[in-house]
GROMACS .gro file of C-alpha atoms in nm:
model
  310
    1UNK     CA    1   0.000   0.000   0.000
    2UNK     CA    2   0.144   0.361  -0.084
    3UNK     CA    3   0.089   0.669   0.100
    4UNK     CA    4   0.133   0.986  -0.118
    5UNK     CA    5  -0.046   1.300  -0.145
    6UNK     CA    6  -0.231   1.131  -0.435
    7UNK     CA    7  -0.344   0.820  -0.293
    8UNK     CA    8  -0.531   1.100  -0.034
    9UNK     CA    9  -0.670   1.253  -0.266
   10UNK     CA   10  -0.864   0.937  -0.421
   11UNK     CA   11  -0.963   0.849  -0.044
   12UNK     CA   12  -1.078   1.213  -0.045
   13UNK     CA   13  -1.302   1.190  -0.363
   14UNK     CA   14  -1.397   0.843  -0.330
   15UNK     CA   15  -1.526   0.888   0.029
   16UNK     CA   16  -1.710   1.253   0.000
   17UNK     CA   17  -1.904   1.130  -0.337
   18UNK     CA   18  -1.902   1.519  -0.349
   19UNK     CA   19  -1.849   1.657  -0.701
   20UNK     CA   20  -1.498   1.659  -0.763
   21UNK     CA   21  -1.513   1.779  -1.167
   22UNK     CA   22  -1.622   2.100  -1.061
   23UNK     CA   23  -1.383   2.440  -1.022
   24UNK     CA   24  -1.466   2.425  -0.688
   25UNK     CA   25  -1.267   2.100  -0.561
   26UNK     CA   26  -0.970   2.057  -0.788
   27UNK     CA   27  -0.670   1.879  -0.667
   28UNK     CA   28  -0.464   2.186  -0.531
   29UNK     CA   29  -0.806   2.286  -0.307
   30UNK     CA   30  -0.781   1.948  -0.171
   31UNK     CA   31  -0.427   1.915  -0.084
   32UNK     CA   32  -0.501   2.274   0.118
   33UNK     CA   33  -0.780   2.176   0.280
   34UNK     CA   34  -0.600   1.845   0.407
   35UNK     CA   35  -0.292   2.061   0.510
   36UNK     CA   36  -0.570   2.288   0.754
   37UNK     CA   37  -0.734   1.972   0.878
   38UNK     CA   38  -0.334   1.782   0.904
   39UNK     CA   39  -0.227   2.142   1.124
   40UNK     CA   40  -0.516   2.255   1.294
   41UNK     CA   41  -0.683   1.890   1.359
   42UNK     CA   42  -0.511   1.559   1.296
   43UNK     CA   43  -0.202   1.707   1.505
   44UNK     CA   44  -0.343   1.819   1.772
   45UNK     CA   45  -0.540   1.509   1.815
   46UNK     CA   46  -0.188   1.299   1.773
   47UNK     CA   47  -0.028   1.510   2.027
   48UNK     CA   48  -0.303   1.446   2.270
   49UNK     CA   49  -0.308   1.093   2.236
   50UNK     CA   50   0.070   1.025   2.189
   51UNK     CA   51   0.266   1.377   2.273
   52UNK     CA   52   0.638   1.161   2.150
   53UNK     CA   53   0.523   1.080   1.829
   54UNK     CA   54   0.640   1.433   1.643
   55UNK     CA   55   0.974   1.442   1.882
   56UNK     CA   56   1.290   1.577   1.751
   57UNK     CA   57   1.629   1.716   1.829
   58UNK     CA   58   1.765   2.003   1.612
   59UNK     CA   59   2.153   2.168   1.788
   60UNK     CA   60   2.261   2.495   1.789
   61UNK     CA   61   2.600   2.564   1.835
   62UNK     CA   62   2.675   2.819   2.142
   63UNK     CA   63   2.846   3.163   2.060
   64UNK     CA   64   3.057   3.335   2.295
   65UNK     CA   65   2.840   3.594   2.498
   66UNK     CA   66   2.505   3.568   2.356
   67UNK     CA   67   2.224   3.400   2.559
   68UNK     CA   68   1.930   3.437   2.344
   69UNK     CA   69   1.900   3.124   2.065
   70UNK     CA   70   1.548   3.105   1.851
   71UNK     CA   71   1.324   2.807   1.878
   72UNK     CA   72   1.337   2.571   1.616
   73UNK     CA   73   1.062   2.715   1.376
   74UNK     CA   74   0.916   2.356   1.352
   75UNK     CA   75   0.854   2.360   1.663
   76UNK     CA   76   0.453   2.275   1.732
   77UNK     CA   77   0.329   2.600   1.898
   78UNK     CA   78   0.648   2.714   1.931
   79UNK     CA   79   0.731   2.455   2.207
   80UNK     CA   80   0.977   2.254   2.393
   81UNK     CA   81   0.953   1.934   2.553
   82UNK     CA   82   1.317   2.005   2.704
   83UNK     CA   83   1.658   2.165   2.664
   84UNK     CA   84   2.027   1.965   2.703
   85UNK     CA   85   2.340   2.121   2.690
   86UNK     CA   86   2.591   1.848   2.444
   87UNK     CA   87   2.992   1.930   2.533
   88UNK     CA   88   3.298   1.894   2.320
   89UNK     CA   89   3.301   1.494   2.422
   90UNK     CA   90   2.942   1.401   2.404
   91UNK     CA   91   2.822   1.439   2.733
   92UNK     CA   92   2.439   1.564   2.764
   93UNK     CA   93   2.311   1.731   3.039
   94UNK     CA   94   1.986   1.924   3.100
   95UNK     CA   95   1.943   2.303   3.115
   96UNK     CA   96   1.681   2.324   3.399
   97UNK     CA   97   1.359   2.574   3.289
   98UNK     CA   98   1.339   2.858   3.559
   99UNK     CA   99   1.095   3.157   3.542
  100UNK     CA  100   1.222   3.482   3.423
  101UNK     CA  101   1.189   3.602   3.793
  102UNK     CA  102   1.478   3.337   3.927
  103UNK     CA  103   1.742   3.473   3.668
  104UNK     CA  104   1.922   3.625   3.966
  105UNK     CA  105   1.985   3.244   4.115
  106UNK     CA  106   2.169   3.115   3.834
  107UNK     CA  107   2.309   3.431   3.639
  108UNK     CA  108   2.686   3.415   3.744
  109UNK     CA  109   2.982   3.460   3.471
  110UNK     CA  110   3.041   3.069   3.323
  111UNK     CA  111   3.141   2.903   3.007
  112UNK     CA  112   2.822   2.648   3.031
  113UNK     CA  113   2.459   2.740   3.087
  114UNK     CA  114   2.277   2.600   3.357
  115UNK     CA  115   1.926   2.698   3.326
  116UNK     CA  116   1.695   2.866   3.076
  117UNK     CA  117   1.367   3.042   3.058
  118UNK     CA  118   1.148   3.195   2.741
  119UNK     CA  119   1.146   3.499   2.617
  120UNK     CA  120   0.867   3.573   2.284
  121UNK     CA  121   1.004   3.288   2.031
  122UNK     CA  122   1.361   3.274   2.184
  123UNK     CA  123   1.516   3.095   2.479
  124UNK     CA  124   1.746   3.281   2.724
  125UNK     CA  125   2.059   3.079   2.852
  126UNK     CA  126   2.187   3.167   3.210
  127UNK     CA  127   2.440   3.208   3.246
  128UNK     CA  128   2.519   3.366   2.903
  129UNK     CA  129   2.759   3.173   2.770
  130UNK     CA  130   3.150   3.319   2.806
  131UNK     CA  131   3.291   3.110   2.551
  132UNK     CA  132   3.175   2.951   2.211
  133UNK     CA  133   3.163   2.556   2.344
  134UNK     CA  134   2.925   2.309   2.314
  135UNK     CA  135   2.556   2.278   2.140
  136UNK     CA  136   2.243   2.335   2.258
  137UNK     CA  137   2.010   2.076   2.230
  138UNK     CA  138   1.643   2.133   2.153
  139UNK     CA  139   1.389   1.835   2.221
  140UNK     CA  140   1.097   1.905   2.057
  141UNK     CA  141   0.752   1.773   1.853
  142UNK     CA  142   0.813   1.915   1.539
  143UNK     CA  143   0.488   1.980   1.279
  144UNK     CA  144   0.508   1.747   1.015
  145UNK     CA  145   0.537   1.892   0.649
  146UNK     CA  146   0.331   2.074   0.439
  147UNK     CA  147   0.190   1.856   0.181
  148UNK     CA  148   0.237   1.842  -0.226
  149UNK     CA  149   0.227   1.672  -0.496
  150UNK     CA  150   0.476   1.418  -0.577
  151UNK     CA  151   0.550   1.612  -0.899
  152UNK     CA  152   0.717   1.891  -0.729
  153UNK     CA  153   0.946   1.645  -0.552
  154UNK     CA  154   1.239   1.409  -0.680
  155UNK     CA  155   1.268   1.019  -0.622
  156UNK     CA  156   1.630   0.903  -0.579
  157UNK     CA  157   1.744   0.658  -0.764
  158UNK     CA  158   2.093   0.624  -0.695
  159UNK     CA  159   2.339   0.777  -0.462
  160UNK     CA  160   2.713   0.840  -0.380
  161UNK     CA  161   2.898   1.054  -0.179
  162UNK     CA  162   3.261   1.170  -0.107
  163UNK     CA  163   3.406   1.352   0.194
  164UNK     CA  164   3.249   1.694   0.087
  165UNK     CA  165   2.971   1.598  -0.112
  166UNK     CA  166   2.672   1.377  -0.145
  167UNK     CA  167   2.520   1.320  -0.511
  168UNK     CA  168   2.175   1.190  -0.548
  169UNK     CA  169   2.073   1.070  -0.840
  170UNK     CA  170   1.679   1.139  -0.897
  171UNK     CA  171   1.419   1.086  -1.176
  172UNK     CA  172   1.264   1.417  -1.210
  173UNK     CA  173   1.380   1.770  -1.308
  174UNK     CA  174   1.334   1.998  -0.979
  175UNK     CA  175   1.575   2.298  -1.129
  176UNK     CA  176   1.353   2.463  -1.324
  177UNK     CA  177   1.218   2.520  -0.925
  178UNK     CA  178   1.489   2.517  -0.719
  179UNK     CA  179   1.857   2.653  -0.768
  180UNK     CA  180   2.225   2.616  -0.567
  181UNK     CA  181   2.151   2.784  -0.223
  182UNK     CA  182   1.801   2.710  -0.216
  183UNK     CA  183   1.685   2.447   0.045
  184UNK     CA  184   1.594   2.092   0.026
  185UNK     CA  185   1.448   1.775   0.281
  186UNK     CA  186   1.471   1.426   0.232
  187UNK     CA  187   1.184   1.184   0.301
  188UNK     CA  188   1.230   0.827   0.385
  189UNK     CA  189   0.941   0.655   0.177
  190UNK     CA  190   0.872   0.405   0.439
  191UNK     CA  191   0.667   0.419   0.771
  192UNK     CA  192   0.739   0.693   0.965
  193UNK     CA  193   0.788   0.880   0.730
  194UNK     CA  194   1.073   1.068   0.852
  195UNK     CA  195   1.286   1.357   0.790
  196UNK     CA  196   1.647   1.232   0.705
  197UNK     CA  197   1.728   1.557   0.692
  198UNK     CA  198   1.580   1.930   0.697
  199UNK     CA  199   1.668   2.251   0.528
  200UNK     CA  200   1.995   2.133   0.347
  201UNK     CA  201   2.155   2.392   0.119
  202UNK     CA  202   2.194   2.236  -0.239
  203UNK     CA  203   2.527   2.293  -0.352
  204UNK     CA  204   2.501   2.159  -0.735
  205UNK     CA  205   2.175   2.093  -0.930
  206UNK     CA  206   2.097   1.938  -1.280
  207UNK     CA  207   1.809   1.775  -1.465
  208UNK     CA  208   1.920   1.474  -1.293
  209UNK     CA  209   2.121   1.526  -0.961
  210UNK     CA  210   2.076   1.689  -0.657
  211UNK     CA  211   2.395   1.757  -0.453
  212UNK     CA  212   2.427   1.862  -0.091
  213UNK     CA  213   2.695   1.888   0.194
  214UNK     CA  214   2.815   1.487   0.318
  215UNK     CA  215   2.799   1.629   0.630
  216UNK     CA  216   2.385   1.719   0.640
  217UNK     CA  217   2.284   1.338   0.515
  218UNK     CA  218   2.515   1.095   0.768
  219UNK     CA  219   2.420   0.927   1.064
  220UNK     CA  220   2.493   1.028   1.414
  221UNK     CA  221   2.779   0.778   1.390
  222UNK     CA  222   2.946   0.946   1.032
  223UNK     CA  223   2.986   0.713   0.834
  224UNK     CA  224   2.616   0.585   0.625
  225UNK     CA  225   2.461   0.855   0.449
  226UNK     CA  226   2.102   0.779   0.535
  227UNK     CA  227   1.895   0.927   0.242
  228UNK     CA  228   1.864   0.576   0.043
  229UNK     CA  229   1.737   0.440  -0.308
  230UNK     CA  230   1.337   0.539  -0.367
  231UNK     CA  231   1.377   0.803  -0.100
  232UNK     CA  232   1.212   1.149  -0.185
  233UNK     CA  233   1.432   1.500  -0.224
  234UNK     CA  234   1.140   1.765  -0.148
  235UNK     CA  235   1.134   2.133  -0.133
  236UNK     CA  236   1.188   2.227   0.215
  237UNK     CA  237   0.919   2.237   0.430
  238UNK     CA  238   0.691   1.992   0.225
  239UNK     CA  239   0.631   1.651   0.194
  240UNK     CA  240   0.440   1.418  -0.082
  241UNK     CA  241   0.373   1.179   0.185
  242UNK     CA  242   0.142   1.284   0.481
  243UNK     CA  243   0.381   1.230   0.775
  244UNK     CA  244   0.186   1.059   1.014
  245UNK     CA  245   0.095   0.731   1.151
  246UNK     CA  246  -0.046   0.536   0.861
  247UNK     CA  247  -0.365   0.440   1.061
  248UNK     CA  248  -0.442   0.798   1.016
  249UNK     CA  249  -0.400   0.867   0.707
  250UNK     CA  250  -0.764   0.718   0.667
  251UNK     CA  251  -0.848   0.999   0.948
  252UNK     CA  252  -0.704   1.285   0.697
  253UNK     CA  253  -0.884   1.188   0.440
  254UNK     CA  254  -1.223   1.164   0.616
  255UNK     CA  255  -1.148   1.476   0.786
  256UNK     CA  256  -1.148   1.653   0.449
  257UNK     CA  257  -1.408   1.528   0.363
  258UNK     CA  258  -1.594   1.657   0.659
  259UNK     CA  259  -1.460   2.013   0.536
  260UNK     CA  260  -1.601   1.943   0.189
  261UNK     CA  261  -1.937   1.859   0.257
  262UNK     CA  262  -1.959   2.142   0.538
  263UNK     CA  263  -1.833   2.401   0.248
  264UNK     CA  264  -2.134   2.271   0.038
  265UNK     CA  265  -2.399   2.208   0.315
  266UNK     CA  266  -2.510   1.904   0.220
  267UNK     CA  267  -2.601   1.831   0.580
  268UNK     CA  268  -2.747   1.472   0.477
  269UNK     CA  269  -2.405   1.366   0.341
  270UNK     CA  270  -2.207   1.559   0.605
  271UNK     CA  271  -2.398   1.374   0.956
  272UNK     CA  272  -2.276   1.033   0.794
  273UNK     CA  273  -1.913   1.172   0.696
  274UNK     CA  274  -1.927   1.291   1.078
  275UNK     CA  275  -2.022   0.942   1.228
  276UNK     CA  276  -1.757   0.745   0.958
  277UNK     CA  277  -1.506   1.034   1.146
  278UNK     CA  278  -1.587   0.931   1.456
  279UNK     CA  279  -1.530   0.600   1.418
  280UNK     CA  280  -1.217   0.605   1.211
  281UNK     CA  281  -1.020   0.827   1.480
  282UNK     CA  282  -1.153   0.564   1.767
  283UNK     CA  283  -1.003   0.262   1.591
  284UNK     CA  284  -0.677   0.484   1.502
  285UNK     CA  285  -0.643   0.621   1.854
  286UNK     CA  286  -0.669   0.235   1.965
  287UNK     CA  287  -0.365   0.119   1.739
  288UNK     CA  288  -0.130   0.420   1.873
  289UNK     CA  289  -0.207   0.457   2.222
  290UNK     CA  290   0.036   0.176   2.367
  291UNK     CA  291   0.363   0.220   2.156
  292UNK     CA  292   0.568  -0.025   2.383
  293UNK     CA  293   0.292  -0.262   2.585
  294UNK     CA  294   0.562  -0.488   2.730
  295UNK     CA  295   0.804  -0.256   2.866
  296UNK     CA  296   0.686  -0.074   3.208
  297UNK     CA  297   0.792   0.283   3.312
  298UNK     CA  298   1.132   0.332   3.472
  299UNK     CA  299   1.158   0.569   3.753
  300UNK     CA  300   1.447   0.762   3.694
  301UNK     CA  301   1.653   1.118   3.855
  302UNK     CA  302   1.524   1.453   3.665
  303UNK     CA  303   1.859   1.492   3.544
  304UNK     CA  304   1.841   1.133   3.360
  305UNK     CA  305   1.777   1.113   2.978
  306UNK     CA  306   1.587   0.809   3.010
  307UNK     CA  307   1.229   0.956   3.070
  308UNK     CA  308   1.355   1.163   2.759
  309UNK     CA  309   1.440   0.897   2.522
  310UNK     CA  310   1.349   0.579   2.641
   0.00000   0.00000   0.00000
C-alpha cells in the first residue's frame, strides 16, 4: 500500500461522493484543505493521544556571549519538551527551565549554561555563555510537512557521496524550481515517514542530480549517508507523503471530507461523513495509544535522559 499525497486525494473523492469535476474542488483545493485539517486537527489530536510521536532534536552551536537562541521554527506552537546542553566529548546534560523572575539564582559569569527560561520565540541561557563551546540541544515535537504533490518532488534513484559531497541521483527535473543555495528535505518513503534531513543547502543541481553537503545526510555515527534508493528530495518544508501514523491517514482523508461537505452544506451527506469520522479516529487512537505494551515505566533522577528517550 502507498501513501502519497495522491493516494489522499482518491480516499478524499472516493469517500465525499461530493463533485470533484467541478472548479470548486480541484486537486490543489484538496491538498489545502487536508494541510488545515493535518495542522489545525489531525495534530493536535496525535499530540493528545501520543505527545512523543512528532519528537525531535535540532543543535545549535553556542556563541561566545550571547544568551538568546530562537526556537526551532518547527517547533509545534512554538514549544519545547526540554533543553540539554551536548559538550565537546558528548556528554548531555539538561538546562533546567526557571521563570524569568529566578534569573538572579543562576546568572553568574560561566562558560556552560545552567538553566533557561522563554522569552517571545527565543530561549534565554543563564548564564550567558562566556565562551563559544558546546551545542544546545532542543527536544521538541516538530509539525510534520506541508503537503504536495509528488511532482514537485524528486525520487532518488541512486546515490554516492565523497568527503564533501553527497550526489543523489533522482528521476525528475526539480531545477527549473529550485537553484544552488536554495533548500531541500529528504523523506524516507517508508513508515514513519521521517525527515532524514531538513533545510539542506543544495550545492550543485541538474536535470538529474541533486547535490548537498556529506555532512547534512550521515548518521549520528558518520559514516552511512542515510537518504537511500526510492527516497524522496522535497522542497523544504513539504512533503508528498502525509507524515503521520499510517492508521491515520484514513483519518485525513475523512477529515477533508468533513470540510467538503460542510463548504457545500449538504447536511445529509455531512452527519454520515461525521459518524464514519468518529469512528475512524476511535479505531486509530486504539492502534497508537500503547507504543511499547511490554516494557513498564522506569523511575528515573530529573537529570536522567531516560524519561527523555526511552
Amino acid at each position: 500500500m502507498s501513501y502519497f499525497v495522491e493516494d489522499l486525494l482518491e480516499k478524499i473523492k472516493s469517500r465525499s461522493f461530493a463533485p470533484i469535476s467541478q472548479s470548486t474542488f480541484q486537486d490543489q483545493n484538496l491538498i489545502d484543505i487536508a494541510n488545515e485539517e493535518l495542522d489545525l486537527n489531525l495534530v493536535a489530536n496525535l499530540v493528545g493521544e501520543r505527545e512523543d510521536f512528532f519528537l525531535t532534536t535540532e543543535d545549535a552551536a553556542i556563541a561566545a556571549n550571547i544568551s538568546h537562541y530562537a526556537i526551532p521554527s518547527r517547533a509545534i506552537g512554538n514549544a519545547l519538551k526540554c533543553l540539554f546542553y551536548v559538550d565537546t566529548t558528548g556528554n548531555i546534560q539538561e538546562v533546567t527551565f526557571i521563570d524569568p523572575s529566578r534569573r538572579g539564582e543562576y546568572d553568574l559569569t560561566g562558560s556552560q549554561p545552567r538553566a533557561f527560561f522563554i522569552e517571545g520565540d527565543e530561549i534565554v541561557l543563564v548564564p550567558t555563555p562566556s565562551v563559544a563551546v558546546g551545542t544546545i540541544r532542543f527536544l521538541f515535537p516538530a509539525k510534520p510537512n506541508q503537503l504536495i504533490l509528488t511532482t514537485s518532488c524528486a525520487k532518488i534513484t541512486a546515490v554516492s557521496s565523497n568527503v564533501t559531497t553527497a550526489s543523489f541521483t533522482v528521476n525528475t527535473d526539480l531545477s527549473a524550481d529550485l537553484a544552488v543555495g536554495d533548500y531541500v528535505d529528504f523523506l524516507s518513503v517508508t513508515s514513519p515517514f521521517k525527515l532524514w534531513a531538513y533545510r539542506l543547502p543544495i550545492t550543485q543541481i541538474t536535470s538529474s542530480i541533486i547535490e548537498v553537503a556529506t555532512a547534512g545526510v550521515l548518521d549520528d555515527a558518520g559514516s552511512n549517508v542515510l537518504p537511500q534508493v526510492d527516497d524522496y528530495i522535497c522542497p523544504s518544508g513539504f512533503a508528498n507523503i502525509p507524515q503521520i501514523p499510517t492508521a491515520y491517514h484514513p483519518v485525513l482523508a475523512q477529515m477533508s471530507v468533513v470540510t467538503m461537505l460542510e463548504s457545500l452544506g449538504d447536511l445529509n451527506k455531512l452527519a454520515r461523513a461525521e459518524n464514519t469520522l468518529a469512528k475512524l479516529e476511535l479505531n486509530a487512537k486504539k492502534l497508537i495509544r500503547n507504543r511499547v505494551e511490554a516494557t513498564p515505566k522506569k523511575v528515573s533522577t530529573r537529570s536522567s535522559l531516560v524519561r527523555y528517550f526511552r
